[in-house]
Short mmCIF file of N, CA and C in Angstrom, two decimals:
data_model
loop_
_atom_site.label_atom_id
_atom_site.label_comp_id
_atom_site.label_asym_id
_atom_site.label_seq_id
_atom_site.Cartn_x
_atom_site.Cartn_y
_atom_site.Cartn_z
N MET T 91 0.81 -1.20 0.00
CA MET T 91 0.00 0.00 0.00
C MET T 91 0.86 1.27 0.00
N ILE T 92 2.02 1.19 0.63
CA ILE T 92 2.89 2.35 0.68
C ILE T 92 3.38 2.73 -0.71
N SER T 93 3.66 1.72 -1.54
CA SER T 93 4.13 2.03 -2.90
C SER T 93 3.07 2.75 -3.71
N VAL T 94 1.81 2.50 -3.44
CA VAL T 94 0.73 3.21 -4.12
C VAL T 94 0.74 4.68 -3.72
N ILE T 95 0.96 4.94 -2.43
CA ILE T 95 1.03 6.32 -1.94
C ILE T 95 2.23 7.04 -2.56
N VAL T 96 3.36 6.35 -2.63
CA VAL T 96 4.57 6.95 -3.21
C VAL T 96 4.33 7.30 -4.67
N ASN T 97 3.75 6.39 -5.42
CA ASN T 97 3.47 6.67 -6.83
C ASN T 97 2.46 7.80 -7.00
N LEU T 98 1.48 7.86 -6.11
CA LEU T 98 0.49 8.95 -6.18
C LEU T 98 1.15 10.30 -5.90
N VAL T 99 2.00 10.36 -4.88
CA VAL T 99 2.70 11.62 -4.57
C VAL T 99 3.60 12.03 -5.73
N ALA T 100 4.33 11.09 -6.30
CA ALA T 100 5.21 11.40 -7.43
C ALA T 100 4.39 11.86 -8.64
N ALA T 101 3.28 11.21 -8.90
CA ALA T 101 2.45 11.60 -10.05
C ALA T 101 1.89 13.01 -9.86
N VAL T 102 1.43 13.33 -8.65
CA VAL T 102 0.90 14.67 -8.39
C VAL T 102 1.99 15.72 -8.53
N CYS T 103 3.19 15.41 -8.03
CA CYS T 103 4.30 16.37 -8.13
C CYS T 103 4.70 16.62 -9.58
N TYR T 104 4.86 15.57 -10.34
CA TYR T 104 5.27 15.74 -11.73
C TYR T 104 4.16 16.38 -12.57
N PHE T 105 2.92 16.06 -12.27
CA PHE T 105 1.81 16.70 -12.97
C PHE T 105 1.77 18.19 -12.63
N GLY T 106 2.00 18.52 -11.36
CA GLY T 106 2.04 19.92 -10.94
C GLY T 106 3.17 20.68 -11.59
N ARG T 107 4.33 20.04 -11.72
CA ARG T 107 5.46 20.68 -12.38
C ARG T 107 5.19 20.89 -13.87
N THR T 108 4.53 19.92 -14.49
CA THR T 108 4.19 20.06 -15.91
C THR T 108 3.22 21.22 -16.11
N ILE T 109 2.21 21.31 -15.27
CA ILE T 109 1.27 22.43 -15.36
C ILE T 109 1.99 23.75 -15.12
N ALA T 110 2.90 23.77 -14.16
CA ALA T 110 3.64 25.00 -13.87
C ALA T 110 4.51 25.42 -15.06
N ASP T 111 5.08 24.46 -15.75
CA ASP T 111 5.90 24.79 -16.92
C ASP T 111 5.09 25.38 -18.06
N PHE T 112 3.88 24.87 -18.26
CA PHE T 112 3.07 25.34 -19.38
C PHE T 112 2.26 26.59 -19.07
N THR T 113 2.00 26.86 -17.79
CA THR T 113 1.16 28.01 -17.45
C THR T 113 1.94 29.13 -16.78
N CYS T 114 3.24 28.93 -16.55
CA CYS T 114 4.09 29.94 -15.90
C CYS T 114 3.59 30.31 -14.51
N THR T 115 3.00 29.33 -13.82
CA THR T 115 2.59 29.53 -12.42
C THR T 115 3.42 28.60 -11.57
N HIS T 116 3.09 28.53 -10.30
CA HIS T 116 3.87 27.71 -9.38
C HIS T 116 3.23 26.36 -9.10
N GLY T 117 2.39 25.87 -9.94
CA GLY T 117 1.77 24.57 -9.74
C GLY T 117 0.55 24.68 -8.85
N PHE T 118 -0.07 23.58 -8.58
CA PHE T 118 -1.30 23.60 -7.80
C PHE T 118 -1.13 22.97 -6.43
N ALA T 119 -0.04 22.30 -6.17
CA ALA T 119 0.20 21.69 -4.86
C ALA T 119 1.37 22.41 -4.20
N PRO T 120 1.28 22.71 -2.92
CA PRO T 120 2.34 23.48 -2.28
C PRO T 120 3.71 22.79 -2.31
N PHE T 121 3.74 21.47 -2.24
CA PHE T 121 5.03 20.79 -2.20
C PHE T 121 5.67 20.64 -3.57
N THR T 122 4.97 21.06 -4.64
CA THR T 122 5.63 21.05 -5.95
C THR T 122 6.56 22.24 -6.10
N ASP T 123 6.42 23.26 -5.27
CA ASP T 123 7.31 24.41 -5.31
C ASP T 123 8.64 24.14 -4.62
N VAL T 124 8.64 23.26 -3.63
CA VAL T 124 9.85 22.98 -2.87
C VAL T 124 10.75 22.05 -3.69
N LYS T 125 11.98 22.49 -3.92
CA LYS T 125 12.90 21.66 -4.69
C LYS T 125 13.22 20.41 -3.88
N TYR T 126 13.10 19.28 -4.46
CA TYR T 126 13.32 17.97 -3.85
C TYR T 126 12.31 17.65 -2.75
N GLY T 127 11.19 18.34 -2.74
CA GLY T 127 10.16 18.09 -1.72
C GLY T 127 9.57 16.70 -1.80
N GLU T 128 9.35 16.23 -3.03
CA GLU T 128 8.76 14.90 -3.17
C GLU T 128 9.74 13.81 -2.76
N TYR T 129 11.04 14.07 -2.90
CA TYR T 129 12.03 13.08 -2.46
C TYR T 129 12.04 12.96 -0.95
N LEU T 130 11.81 14.08 -0.26
CA LEU T 130 11.74 14.04 1.20
C LEU T 130 10.57 13.19 1.68
N VAL T 131 9.54 13.10 0.85
CA VAL T 131 8.37 12.30 1.21
C VAL T 131 8.50 10.86 0.72
N THR T 132 8.90 10.70 -0.55
CA THR T 132 8.83 9.37 -1.16
C THR T 132 9.98 8.44 -0.82
N ALA T 133 11.20 8.95 -0.72
CA ALA T 133 12.34 8.06 -0.47
C ALA T 133 12.25 7.34 0.87
N PRO T 134 11.94 8.03 1.98
CA PRO T 134 11.78 7.28 3.23
C PRO T 134 10.64 6.26 3.19
N LEU T 135 9.56 6.61 2.46
CA LEU T 135 8.47 5.65 2.35
C LEU T 135 8.87 4.42 1.55
N LEU T 136 9.68 4.60 0.51
CA LEU T 136 10.16 3.45 -0.26
C LEU T 136 11.07 2.56 0.57
N VAL T 137 11.94 3.16 1.37
CA VAL T 137 12.81 2.37 2.26
C VAL T 137 11.97 1.61 3.27
N LEU T 138 10.98 2.29 3.84
CA LEU T 138 10.09 1.64 4.80
C LEU T 138 9.35 0.48 4.15
N ASP T 139 8.87 0.68 2.93
CA ASP T 139 8.15 -0.38 2.21
C ASP T 139 9.06 -1.57 1.91
N LEU T 140 10.28 -1.29 1.46
CA LEU T 140 11.24 -2.37 1.17
C LEU T 140 11.52 -3.20 2.42
N LEU T 141 11.83 -2.52 3.51
CA LEU T 141 12.17 -3.25 4.74
C LEU T 141 10.95 -3.94 5.34
N TRP T 142 9.77 -3.39 5.10
CA TRP T 142 8.56 -4.03 5.60
C TRP T 142 8.31 -5.34 4.85
N HIS T 143 8.55 -5.35 3.55
CA HIS T 143 8.30 -6.56 2.76
C HIS T 143 9.27 -7.68 3.08
N ILE T 144 10.49 -7.35 3.44
CA ILE T 144 11.43 -8.41 3.79
C ILE T 144 11.44 -8.68 5.29
N GLU T 145 10.54 -8.01 6.02
CA GLU T 145 10.37 -8.20 7.46
C GLU T 145 11.67 -7.98 8.22
N ALA T 146 12.36 -6.92 7.86
CA ALA T 146 13.63 -6.59 8.52
C ALA T 146 13.36 -5.72 9.75
N PRO T 147 14.24 -5.80 10.73
CA PRO T 147 14.10 -4.91 11.88
C PRO T 147 14.57 -3.49 11.53
N TYR T 148 14.32 -2.56 12.40
CA TYR T 148 14.76 -1.17 12.28
C TYR T 148 14.21 -0.48 11.03
N LYS T 149 12.95 -0.79 10.68
CA LYS T 149 12.33 -0.19 9.50
C LYS T 149 12.22 1.32 9.63
N CYS T 150 11.65 1.76 10.73
CA CYS T 150 11.43 3.20 10.92
C CYS T 150 12.75 3.95 11.09
N THR T 151 13.71 3.34 11.74
CA THR T 151 15.01 3.99 11.93
C THR T 151 15.69 4.22 10.60
N CYS T 152 15.68 3.24 9.73
CA CYS T 152 16.30 3.41 8.41
C CYS T 152 15.56 4.44 7.58
N ALA T 153 14.23 4.48 7.70
CA ALA T 153 13.45 5.48 6.97
C ALA T 153 13.78 6.90 7.46
N VAL T 154 13.94 7.05 8.77
CA VAL T 154 14.30 8.37 9.32
C VAL T 154 15.71 8.76 8.89
N PHE T 155 16.63 7.82 8.89
CA PHE T 155 17.99 8.11 8.42
C PHE T 155 17.99 8.50 6.94
N THR T 156 17.13 7.89 6.14
CA THR T 156 17.01 8.27 4.74
C THR T 156 16.48 9.69 4.62
N LEU T 157 15.50 10.04 5.43
CA LEU T 157 14.98 11.39 5.45
C LEU T 157 16.06 12.40 5.83
N VAL T 158 16.84 12.07 6.85
CA VAL T 158 17.92 12.97 7.28
C VAL T 158 18.96 13.12 6.18
N THR T 159 19.27 12.03 5.49
CA THR T 159 20.25 12.10 4.40
C THR T 159 19.78 13.05 3.30
N ILE T 160 18.53 12.93 2.89
CA ILE T 160 18.02 13.80 1.84
C ILE T 160 17.90 15.24 2.34
N PHE T 161 17.52 15.41 3.59
CA PHE T 161 17.43 16.77 4.15
C PHE T 161 18.80 17.44 4.16
N THR T 162 19.85 16.69 4.48
CA THR T 162 21.19 17.29 4.48
C THR T 162 21.61 17.68 3.06
N GLY T 163 21.17 16.92 2.07
CA GLY T 163 21.44 17.30 0.68
C GLY T 163 20.75 18.60 0.30
N VAL T 164 19.49 18.73 0.72
CA VAL T 164 18.75 19.97 0.46
C VAL T 164 19.39 21.14 1.21
N ALA T 165 19.80 20.90 2.45
CA ALA T 165 20.46 21.96 3.23
C ALA T 165 21.79 22.35 2.60
N SER T 166 22.50 21.39 2.04
CA SER T 166 23.77 21.68 1.37
C SER T 166 23.57 22.54 0.14
N ILE T 167 22.51 22.28 -0.60
CA ILE T 167 22.23 23.05 -1.82
C ILE T 167 21.82 24.48 -1.47
N THR T 168 21.05 24.64 -0.41
CA THR T 168 20.54 25.97 -0.06
C THR T 168 21.53 26.80 0.75
N SER T 169 22.59 26.18 1.27
CA SER T 169 23.58 26.92 2.06
C SER T 169 24.66 27.48 1.16
N HIS T 170 25.46 28.38 1.75
CA HIS T 170 26.55 29.00 1.00
C HIS T 170 27.84 28.89 1.79
N GLY T 171 28.94 28.85 1.08
CA GLY T 171 30.26 28.86 1.71
C GLY T 171 30.57 27.59 2.46
N LEU T 172 31.18 27.76 3.62
CA LEU T 172 31.61 26.62 4.43
C LEU T 172 30.44 25.78 4.92
N GLU T 173 29.30 26.42 5.17
CA GLU T 173 28.12 25.68 5.64
C GLU T 173 27.71 24.60 4.64
N ALA T 174 27.78 24.92 3.37
CA ALA T 174 27.39 23.95 2.34
C ALA T 174 28.29 22.73 2.38
N TYR T 175 29.58 22.93 2.56
CA TYR T 175 30.51 21.80 2.63
C TYR T 175 30.31 20.97 3.89
N LEU T 176 30.00 21.63 4.99
CA LEU T 176 29.75 20.90 6.23
C LEU T 176 28.47 20.07 6.14
N TRP T 177 27.41 20.64 5.55
CA TRP T 177 26.19 19.87 5.33
C TRP T 177 26.46 18.68 4.41
N PHE T 178 27.24 18.92 3.36
CA PHE T 178 27.59 17.85 2.43
C PHE T 178 28.37 16.74 3.12
N LEU T 179 29.34 17.11 3.95
CA LEU T 179 30.12 16.12 4.69
C LEU T 179 29.24 15.34 5.67
N TYR T 180 28.40 16.05 6.39
CA TYR T 180 27.48 15.39 7.32
C TYR T 180 26.53 14.45 6.57
N GLY T 181 26.03 14.89 5.43
CA GLY T 181 25.14 14.05 4.63
C GLY T 181 25.83 12.79 4.13
N ASN T 182 27.10 12.92 3.76
CA ASN T 182 27.85 11.72 3.33
C ASN T 182 28.03 10.73 4.45
N VAL T 183 28.32 11.22 5.65
CA VAL T 183 28.48 10.32 6.79
C VAL T 183 27.17 9.61 7.10
N VAL T 184 26.08 10.37 7.12
CA VAL T 184 24.76 9.75 7.39
C VAL T 184 24.39 8.78 6.28
N PHE T 185 24.70 9.12 5.02
CA PHE T 185 24.41 8.22 3.91
C PHE T 185 25.16 6.91 4.05
N ILE T 186 26.45 6.98 4.37
CA ILE T 186 27.25 5.75 4.50
C ILE T 186 26.70 4.88 5.62
N ILE T 187 26.36 5.48 6.75
CA ILE T 187 25.78 4.72 7.87
C ILE T 187 24.46 4.09 7.45
N THR T 188 23.61 4.86 6.79
CA THR T 188 22.31 4.34 6.36
C THR T 188 22.46 3.22 5.33
N TYR T 189 23.33 3.44 4.36
CA TYR T 189 23.54 2.43 3.32
C TYR T 189 24.05 1.12 3.91
N LEU T 190 25.03 1.21 4.79
CA LEU T 190 25.58 -0.01 5.38
C LEU T 190 24.55 -0.72 6.25
N ASN T 191 23.73 0.03 6.98
CA ASN T 191 22.68 -0.61 7.80
C ASN T 191 21.65 -1.30 6.92
N ILE T 192 21.20 -0.64 5.87
CA ILE T 192 20.20 -1.25 4.99
C ILE T 192 20.81 -2.46 4.27
N PHE T 193 22.05 -2.34 3.82
CA PHE T 193 22.71 -3.47 3.16
C PHE T 193 22.84 -4.66 4.10
N ARG T 194 23.17 -4.39 5.35
CA ARG T 194 23.28 -5.46 6.34
C ARG T 194 21.93 -6.11 6.60
N LEU T 195 20.87 -5.30 6.65
CA LEU T 195 19.53 -5.84 6.91
C LEU T 195 19.02 -6.66 5.73
N VAL T 196 19.30 -6.22 4.51
CA VAL T 196 18.82 -6.94 3.34
C VAL T 196 19.55 -8.25 3.15
N ARG T 197 20.81 -8.29 3.53
CA ARG T 197 21.59 -9.54 3.37
C ARG T 197 21.18 -10.63 4.33
N ARG T 198 20.48 -10.30 5.39
CA ARG T 198 20.08 -11.33 6.38
C ARG T 198 19.13 -12.32 5.81
#
């Protein structure tokens, strides 16, 4: 069921972006204006769905770590100077931890 929600959110976002491109407005959904907004919603849900189907432990923890990883990427893009590099470094550390945890859980 989660994958249906993810596909619905992605479809609404891309449809909103298409309308915004053709009408020179900001779309019809508020989260279509936020750059990478749909990734903040859909990526953690996809991780949660994957781990739920294989009945792995720490489903919610990995989903939250995925959210934090994407948030640090967005913060890195919106920051300037040294802050951007620090967000990028922090995001890489969180990504490596998240990737290794998910890889370990999937291999079980």
